[in-house]
């Protein structure tokens, strides 16, 4: 009897160890790509960045696919790194999640950054102009512009070049976006702290420099963006009329507001899709790393637009809160270093806007 008992114990121990081994193997060989929820878009992005991800000879190294999905999990949910690591599909330490996020966002910006592209050729501009006309706008529009804010933790105050106080504002971080009629981001700049005004960011924008050169080279050809009252009126940036008097001016403001609403929808959809950017889910990173996360989210947003990855009711539920950063459009600080014939950008802007009002807003 004692011998039979010992054999039974040994058999039970063998079965127990086999079950444990099977469980460990299932965990070690977990592959998120086998899940039915994984889209072709995620697979395509992974294929693009795989050659650029670091290799490791360690047998316990985290697979590249798992590193990518851990970063994507963070971008889409906006939870803390520890929460991402404790997810049953990822199961990794918080420091590993941090390394995955850094690696993947840097590679996304480096490899797929070209997906955020402002129209520069005449063919590209004419395509955007026609889309806005078809959407009920007036000729010449190639995009809409606005700033949105992403909350971050207070940076270190001892940095002499960028002290933490300059990031203090309602949401503590600025991001300059320009979009088209398809809710696609054409340009993004996440380098500025929250204390910088919309118009100040615009003054240093490479897009503005491009439009200035375009205005010089093409004379009075209509090519401009639409912006709210937080921006200065310029020949290449049309803003609303502060006190409309005529029916044409009121119609201009109505159509301007209707068309420019698309940038609010774009910012709202970006944050709804990548919830790490929501104001309630503060990014606990230094400004430079937070900027990389914002860029990576914008790239993925454009990919979703290109691949028709629909999300929610973009007409009603994705509006970004408006910033009430109005400035006086009579401010002539927009004239700096442009060397236009009349050296008066505001005057030229009024001419262009009046031409639009008289010809297309009757």
Short mmCIF file of C-alpha atoms in Angstrom, two decimals:
data_model
loop_
_atom_site.label_atom_id
_atom_site.label_comp_id
_atom_site.label_asym_id
_atom_site.label_seq_id
_atom_site.Cartn_x
_atom_site.Cartn_y
_atom_site.Cartn_z
CA UNK A 1 0.00 0.00 0.00
CA UNK A 2 2.79 2.43 0.83
CA UNK A 3 4.39 1.84 -2.58
CA UNK A 4 1.07 2.49 -4.36
CA UNK A 5 0.62 5.70 -2.40
CA UNK A 6 4.10 6.92 -3.38
CA UNK A 7 3.41 6.15 -7.06
CA UNK A 8 0.12 8.08 -6.90
CA UNK A 9 1.87 11.09 -5.37
CA UNK A 10 4.57 11.03 -8.02
CA UNK A 11 2.01 10.77 -10.84
CA UNK A 12 0.04 13.69 -9.41
CA UNK A 13 3.23 15.76 -9.13
CA UNK A 14 4.14 14.98 -12.75
CA UNK A 15 0.67 16.02 -13.94
CA UNK A 16 0.87 19.23 -11.88
CA UNK A 17 4.27 20.15 -13.33
CA UNK A 18 3.07 19.45 -16.87
CA UNK A 19 0.09 21.76 -16.37
CA UNK A 20 2.34 24.50 -14.99
CA UNK A 21 4.70 24.07 -17.92
CA UNK A 22 1.83 24.36 -20.37
CA UNK A 23 0.64 27.54 -18.68
CA UNK A 24 4.14 29.05 -18.83
CA UNK A 25 4.46 28.17 -22.50
CA UNK A 26 1.12 29.77 -23.30
CA UNK A 27 2.20 32.91 -21.52
CA UNK A 28 5.67 33.00 -23.09
CA UNK A 29 4.33 32.46 -26.61
CA UNK A 30 1.37 34.79 -26.39
CA UNK A 31 0.96 36.62 -29.69
CA UNK A 32 -1.45 39.59 -29.86
CA UNK A 33 -1.47 39.30 -33.66
CA UNK A 34 -3.49 36.09 -33.35
CA UNK A 35 -6.39 37.94 -31.71
CA UNK A 36 -9.42 38.52 -33.97
CA UNK A 37 -9.61 42.17 -32.92
CA UNK A 38 -6.24 43.03 -34.47
CA UNK A 39 -6.78 44.99 -37.68
CA UNK A 40 -4.82 44.94 -40.90
CA UNK A 41 -3.75 48.51 -40.10
CA UNK A 42 -1.94 47.40 -36.92
CA UNK A 43 -0.26 44.60 -38.83
CA UNK A 44 0.82 47.03 -41.57
CA UNK A 45 2.33 49.49 -39.07
CA UNK A 46 4.16 46.67 -37.31
CA UNK A 47 5.59 45.47 -40.63
CA UNK A 48 6.91 48.98 -41.31
CA UNK A 49 8.67 49.44 -37.98
CA UNK A 50 9.89 45.88 -37.35
CA UNK A 51 13.18 46.31 -39.29
CA UNK A 52 13.99 49.36 -37.18
CA UNK A 53 13.33 47.81 -33.76
CA UNK A 54 16.27 46.64 -31.73
CA UNK A 55 17.20 42.96 -31.68
CA UNK A 56 18.16 41.05 -28.58
CA UNK A 57 19.97 37.73 -28.20
CA UNK A 58 18.39 37.08 -24.80
CA UNK A 59 15.89 34.24 -24.75
CA UNK A 60 13.76 36.19 -22.27
CA UNK A 61 13.65 39.33 -24.44
CA UNK A 62 10.20 40.82 -25.08
CA UNK A 63 9.09 40.05 -28.66
CA UNK A 64 8.98 43.01 -31.04
CA UNK A 65 5.27 42.60 -31.68
CA UNK A 66 4.51 42.66 -27.98
CA UNK A 67 6.60 45.82 -27.55
CA UNK A 68 4.63 47.51 -30.32
CA UNK A 69 1.25 46.57 -28.86
CA UNK A 70 2.26 47.65 -25.37
CA UNK A 71 3.01 51.13 -26.77
CA UNK A 72 -0.21 51.12 -28.80
CA UNK A 73 -2.12 50.09 -25.67
CA UNK A 74 -0.76 53.13 -23.86
CA UNK A 75 -1.54 55.53 -26.72
CA UNK A 76 -5.11 54.34 -27.07
CA UNK A 77 -6.01 53.99 -23.38
CA UNK A 78 -3.89 56.64 -21.71
CA UNK A 79 -3.49 54.61 -18.54
CA UNK A 80 -0.38 54.45 -16.40
CA UNK A 81 2.51 52.27 -17.54
CA UNK A 82 1.97 49.89 -14.64
CA UNK A 83 -1.62 49.34 -15.76
CA UNK A 84 -0.46 48.56 -19.28
CA UNK A 85 2.08 46.06 -17.98
CA UNK A 86 -0.51 44.34 -15.81
CA UNK A 87 -2.80 43.71 -18.76
CA UNK A 88 -3.09 39.97 -19.34
CA UNK A 89 -2.03 40.34 -22.99
CA UNK A 90 1.19 42.21 -22.23
CA UNK A 91 2.25 41.17 -18.71
CA UNK A 92 5.48 43.07 -18.29
CA UNK A 93 7.13 45.30 -15.73
CA UNK A 94 6.48 49.04 -15.71
CA UNK A 95 10.06 49.83 -16.73
CA UNK A 96 9.69 47.50 -19.71
CA UNK A 97 6.54 49.34 -20.78
CA UNK A 98 8.48 52.61 -20.53
CA UNK A 99 11.23 51.30 -22.80
CA UNK A 100 8.66 49.96 -25.28
CA UNK A 101 6.86 53.31 -25.44
CA UNK A 102 10.10 55.21 -26.00
CA UNK A 103 11.31 52.84 -28.70
CA UNK A 104 8.04 52.61 -30.64
CA UNK A 105 7.15 56.32 -30.58
CA UNK A 106 10.65 57.30 -31.72
CA UNK A 107 10.53 54.81 -34.59
CA UNK A 108 7.02 55.89 -35.62
CA UNK A 109 8.14 59.50 -35.86
CA UNK A 110 11.32 58.57 -37.70
CA UNK A 111 9.88 56.05 -40.18
CA UNK A 112 6.30 57.24 -40.72
CA UNK A 113 6.64 60.95 -40.03
CA UNK A 114 6.15 61.68 -43.74
CA UNK A 115 2.47 60.80 -43.34
CA UNK A 116 1.95 64.25 -41.83
CA UNK A 117 2.49 66.40 -44.90
CA UNK A 118 1.35 69.90 -45.77
CA UNK A 119 0.34 70.37 -49.45
CA UNK A 120 3.19 72.16 -51.21
CA UNK A 121 2.77 71.47 -54.93
CA UNK A 122 0.10 73.23 -56.98
CA UNK A 123 -1.58 69.91 -57.70
CA UNK A 124 -1.87 69.09 -54.00
CA UNK A 125 -3.15 72.57 -53.18
CA UNK A 126 -5.75 72.50 -55.93
CA UNK A 127 -7.03 69.16 -54.68
CA UNK A 128 -7.50 70.55 -51.18
CA UNK A 129 -9.14 73.72 -52.54
CA UNK A 130 -11.66 71.68 -54.51
CA UNK A 131 -12.50 69.53 -51.49
CA UNK A 132 -13.29 72.63 -49.42
CA UNK A 133 -15.42 74.08 -52.21
CA UNK A 134 -17.33 70.80 -52.42
CA UNK A 135 -17.85 70.97 -48.65
CA UNK A 136 -19.55 74.36 -48.90
CA UNK A 137 -16.54 76.62 -48.53
CA UNK A 138 -15.23 79.35 -50.79
CA UNK A 139 -12.31 79.03 -53.23
CA UNK A 140 -8.71 79.16 -52.03
CA UNK A 141 -8.94 77.21 -48.75
CA UNK A 142 -6.27 74.53 -48.30
CA UNK A 143 -6.75 73.84 -44.58
CA UNK A 144 -7.96 74.97 -41.16
CA UNK A 145 -5.72 75.80 -38.23
CA UNK A 146 -6.07 75.75 -34.46
CA UNK A 147 -4.17 74.90 -31.29
CA UNK A 148 -5.12 72.18 -28.87
CA UNK A 149 -3.64 71.56 -25.44
CA UNK A 150 -2.40 68.34 -23.88
CA UNK A 151 -1.83 68.18 -20.15
CA UNK A 152 1.59 67.17 -18.81
CA UNK A 153 3.10 67.15 -15.34
CA UNK A 154 5.05 70.21 -14.26
CA UNK A 155 8.59 69.99 -15.69
CA UNK A 156 11.68 70.50 -13.57
CA UNK A 157 11.99 74.13 -12.58
CA UNK A 158 15.82 74.21 -12.57
CA UNK A 159 16.08 73.99 -16.36
CA UNK A 160 17.43 77.44 -17.36
CA UNK A 161 16.26 77.17 -20.98
CA UNK A 162 12.77 75.88 -20.29
CA UNK A 163 11.72 76.43 -16.64
CA UNK A 164 8.56 74.74 -15.49
CA UNK A 165 6.67 77.99 -15.02
CA UNK A 166 6.39 78.60 -18.78
CA UNK A 167 4.30 75.43 -19.10
CA UNK A 168 1.70 76.70 -16.65
CA UNK A 169 -1.70 77.25 -18.25
CA UNK A 170 -5.15 75.68 -18.28
CA UNK A 171 -3.88 72.38 -19.70
CA UNK A 172 -0.11 72.98 -19.67
CA UNK A 173 0.87 72.05 -23.23
CA UNK A 174 0.23 73.35 -26.72
CA UNK A 175 -0.02 71.51 -30.00
CA UNK A 176 -0.49 73.35 -33.31
CA UNK A 177 -2.61 71.40 -35.80
CA UNK A 178 -3.62 72.05 -39.41
CA UNK A 179 -6.17 69.72 -41.01
CA UNK A 180 -8.04 69.17 -44.26
CA UNK A 181 -11.65 68.25 -45.04
CA UNK A 182 -11.01 64.56 -44.34
CA UNK A 183 -10.02 65.25 -40.70
CA UNK A 184 -6.44 64.45 -41.63
CA UNK A 185 -3.63 66.34 -39.88
CA UNK A 186 -1.48 68.22 -42.42
CA UNK A 187 0.95 69.75 -39.94
CA UNK A 188 1.63 69.48 -36.22
CA UNK A 189 4.01 71.30 -33.91
CA UNK A 190 4.22 70.17 -30.28
CA UNK A 191 7.36 72.10 -29.28
CA UNK A 192 5.72 75.00 -27.44
CA UNK A 193 4.70 75.24 -23.77
CA UNK A 194 1.21 76.19 -22.70
CA UNK A 195 2.02 79.80 -21.88
CA UNK A 196 2.70 80.57 -25.55
CA UNK A 197 -0.22 82.14 -27.41
CA UNK A 198 -1.65 80.64 -30.59
CA UNK A 199 -0.57 83.60 -32.69
CA UNK A 200 3.00 83.45 -31.34
CA UNK A 201 3.28 79.80 -32.37
CA UNK A 202 1.95 80.71 -35.80
CA UNK A 203 4.57 83.43 -36.25
CA UNK A 204 7.38 80.85 -36.02
CA UNK A 205 5.64 78.17 -38.08
CA UNK A 206 7.35 76.79 -41.18
CA UNK A 207 3.91 76.54 -42.78
CA UNK A 208 3.49 80.30 -42.43
CA UNK A 209 6.89 80.85 -44.04
CA UNK A 210 5.84 78.60 -46.92
CA UNK A 211 2.60 80.54 -47.42
CA UNK A 212 4.48 83.84 -47.29
CA UNK A 213 6.83 82.65 -50.04
CA UNK A 214 3.86 81.37 -52.00
CA UNK A 215 2.19 84.77 -51.73
CA UNK A 216 5.33 86.48 -52.95
CA UNK A 217 5.82 84.13 -55.87
CA UNK A 218 2.23 83.82 -57.06
CA UNK A 219 1.08 87.38 -56.60
CA UNK A 220 -2.56 87.47 -55.56
CA UNK A 221 -3.39 83.82 -56.15
CA UNK A 222 -5.91 82.69 -53.54
CA UNK A 223 -4.28 80.23 -51.16
CA UNK A 224 -5.02 80.50 -47.46
CA UNK A 225 -5.93 78.80 -44.21
CA UNK A 226 -8.91 79.52 -41.98
CA UNK A 227 -8.27 80.42 -38.34
CA UNK A 228 -10.27 81.77 -35.43
CA UNK A 229 -9.94 85.20 -33.80
CA UNK A 230 -6.88 84.02 -31.87
CA UNK A 231 -4.82 84.49 -35.03
CA UNK A 232 -3.90 87.69 -36.88
CA UNK A 233 -5.60 88.45 -40.19
CA UNK A 234 -3.13 87.84 -43.03
CA UNK A 235 -3.44 87.33 -46.81
CA UNK A 236 -2.75 83.61 -46.25
CA UNK A 237 -4.75 83.26 -43.00
CA UNK A 238 -8.36 84.47 -42.98
CA UNK A 239 -10.12 85.12 -39.69
CA UNK A 240 -13.77 86.03 -38.89
CA UNK A 241 -15.02 89.60 -39.22
CA UNK A 242 -15.29 91.04 -35.71
CA UNK A 243 -18.39 93.19 -36.28
CA UNK A 244 -20.19 92.16 -39.47
CA UNK A 245 -22.50 94.80 -40.88
CA UNK A 246 -23.69 93.62 -44.29
CA UNK A 247 -25.44 90.39 -45.19
CA UNK A 248 -22.36 89.33 -47.17
CA UNK A 249 -20.14 89.76 -44.11
CA UNK A 250 -22.55 87.75 -41.97
CA UNK A 251 -22.66 85.05 -44.62
CA UNK A 252 -18.85 85.03 -44.70
CA UNK A 253 -18.73 84.53 -40.93
CA UNK A 254 -21.33 81.76 -41.11
CA UNK A 255 -19.47 79.84 -43.79
CA UNK A 256 -16.12 80.51 -42.11
CA UNK A 257 -17.41 79.05 -38.83
CA UNK A 258 -19.00 76.05 -40.54
CA UNK A 259 -15.86 75.14 -42.49
CA UNK A 260 -13.39 75.86 -39.67
CA UNK A 261 -15.38 73.60 -37.37
CA UNK A 262 -13.54 70.72 -39.01
CA UNK A 263 -10.36 71.45 -37.03
CA UNK A 264 -12.33 71.18 -33.78
CA UNK A 265 -13.66 67.82 -34.93
CA UNK A 266 -10.15 66.72 -35.91
CA UNK A 267 -8.69 67.58 -32.51
CA UNK A 268 -11.61 65.90 -30.77
CA UNK A 269 -11.32 62.74 -32.86
CA UNK A 270 -7.55 62.60 -32.30
CA UNK A 271 -8.05 62.64 -28.54
CA UNK A 272 -10.98 60.26 -28.60
CA UNK A 273 -8.97 57.73 -30.58
CA UNK A 274 -5.73 58.19 -28.57
CA UNK A 275 -6.95 58.87 -25.09
CA UNK A 276 -3.51 59.45 -23.61
CA UNK A 277 -3.92 63.01 -24.97
CA UNK A 278 -7.10 63.75 -23.02
CA UNK A 279 -6.85 66.46 -20.39
CA UNK A 280 -8.00 63.99 -17.70
CA UNK A 281 -5.07 61.65 -18.45
CA UNK A 282 -2.04 63.81 -17.85
CA UNK A 283 1.17 62.70 -19.56
CA UNK A 284 3.74 62.05 -16.83
CA UNK A 285 6.73 62.78 -19.05
CA UNK A 286 9.25 65.49 -19.76
CA UNK A 287 8.14 67.95 -22.48
CA UNK A 288 10.41 66.37 -25.12
CA UNK A 289 9.03 62.88 -24.54
CA UNK A 290 5.45 64.18 -24.39
CA UNK A 291 5.99 65.81 -27.79
CA UNK A 292 7.13 62.49 -29.28
CA UNK A 293 4.00 60.80 -27.93
CA UNK A 294 1.83 63.53 -29.49
CA UNK A 295 3.59 63.16 -32.85
CA UNK A 296 3.21 59.37 -32.78
CA UNK A 297 -0.51 59.66 -32.00
CA UNK A 298 -0.97 62.13 -34.88
CA UNK A 299 0.77 59.73 -37.29
CA UNK A 300 -1.46 56.86 -36.22
CA UNK A 301 -4.49 59.16 -36.54
CA UNK A 302 -3.62 59.91 -40.17
CA UNK A 303 -3.16 56.22 -40.86
CA UNK A 304 -6.62 55.53 -39.45
CA UNK A 305 -8.07 58.23 -41.72
CA UNK A 306 -6.29 56.81 -44.77
CA UNK A 307 -7.48 53.28 -43.97
CA UNK A 308 -11.04 54.40 -43.15
CA UNK A 309 -10.82 53.26 -39.54
CA UNK A 310 -14.05 54.90 -38.37
CA UNK A 311 -14.54 55.84 -34.73
CA UNK A 312 -17.74 57.12 -33.22
CA UNK A 313 -19.94 59.93 -34.52
CA UNK A 314 -17.38 62.47 -35.64
CA UNK A 315 -20.09 65.00 -36.38
CA UNK A 316 -21.41 65.34 -32.87
CA UNK A 317 -19.20 63.73 -30.25
CA UNK A 318 -15.65 64.69 -31.16
CA UNK A 319 -15.60 68.45 -30.79
CA UNK A 320 -12.60 69.94 -29.08
CA UNK A 321 -13.29 72.67 -26.55
CA UNK A 322 -12.76 76.08 -28.13
CA UNK A 323 -9.99 78.29 -26.81
CA UNK A 324 -11.16 81.82 -26.17
CA UNK A 325 -7.80 83.39 -26.94
CA UNK A 326 -9.07 86.31 -28.97
CA UNK A 327 -6.69 89.03 -30.04
CA UNK A 328 -7.23 92.29 -31.78
CA UNK A 329 -6.95 91.76 -35.51
CA UNK A 330 -5.74 95.34 -35.85
CA UNK A 331 -2.45 94.27 -34.28
CA UNK A 332 0.18 94.81 -36.96
CA UNK A 333 2.93 92.69 -35.45
CA UNK A 334 2.38 90.26 -38.33
CA UNK A 335 4.37 92.60 -40.59
CA UNK A 336 7.73 91.57 -39.16
CA UNK A 337 10.46 90.70 -41.67
CA UNK A 338 8.10 89.94 -44.54
CA UNK A 339 9.26 92.68 -46.85
CA UNK A 340 6.01 92.75 -48.79
CA UNK A 341 5.53 95.63 -51.27
CA UNK A 342 3.32 97.64 -48.92
CA UNK A 343 4.93 96.18 -45.78
CA UNK A 344 1.48 95.92 -44.27
CA UNK A 345 0.23 92.36 -43.87
CA UNK A 346 -2.96 93.39 -42.11
CA UNK A 347 -3.92 95.69 -45.00
CA UNK A 348 -3.24 92.93 -47.52
CA UNK A 349 -5.25 90.50 -45.42
CA UNK A 350 -8.25 92.83 -45.44
CA UNK A 351 -8.03 93.12 -49.21
CA UNK A 352 -8.05 89.34 -49.64
CA UNK A 353 -10.88 88.86 -47.14
CA UNK A 354 -12.99 91.63 -48.71
CA UNK A 355 -12.49 90.03 -52.10
CA UNK A 356 -13.82 86.74 -50.73
CA UNK A 357 -16.79 88.47 -49.10
CA UNK A 358 -17.73 90.41 -52.25
CA UNK A 359 -17.30 87.56 -54.74
CA UNK A 360 -18.37 84.42 -52.90
CA UNK A 361 -20.59 85.38 -49.96
CA UNK A 362 -23.48 87.19 -51.63
#
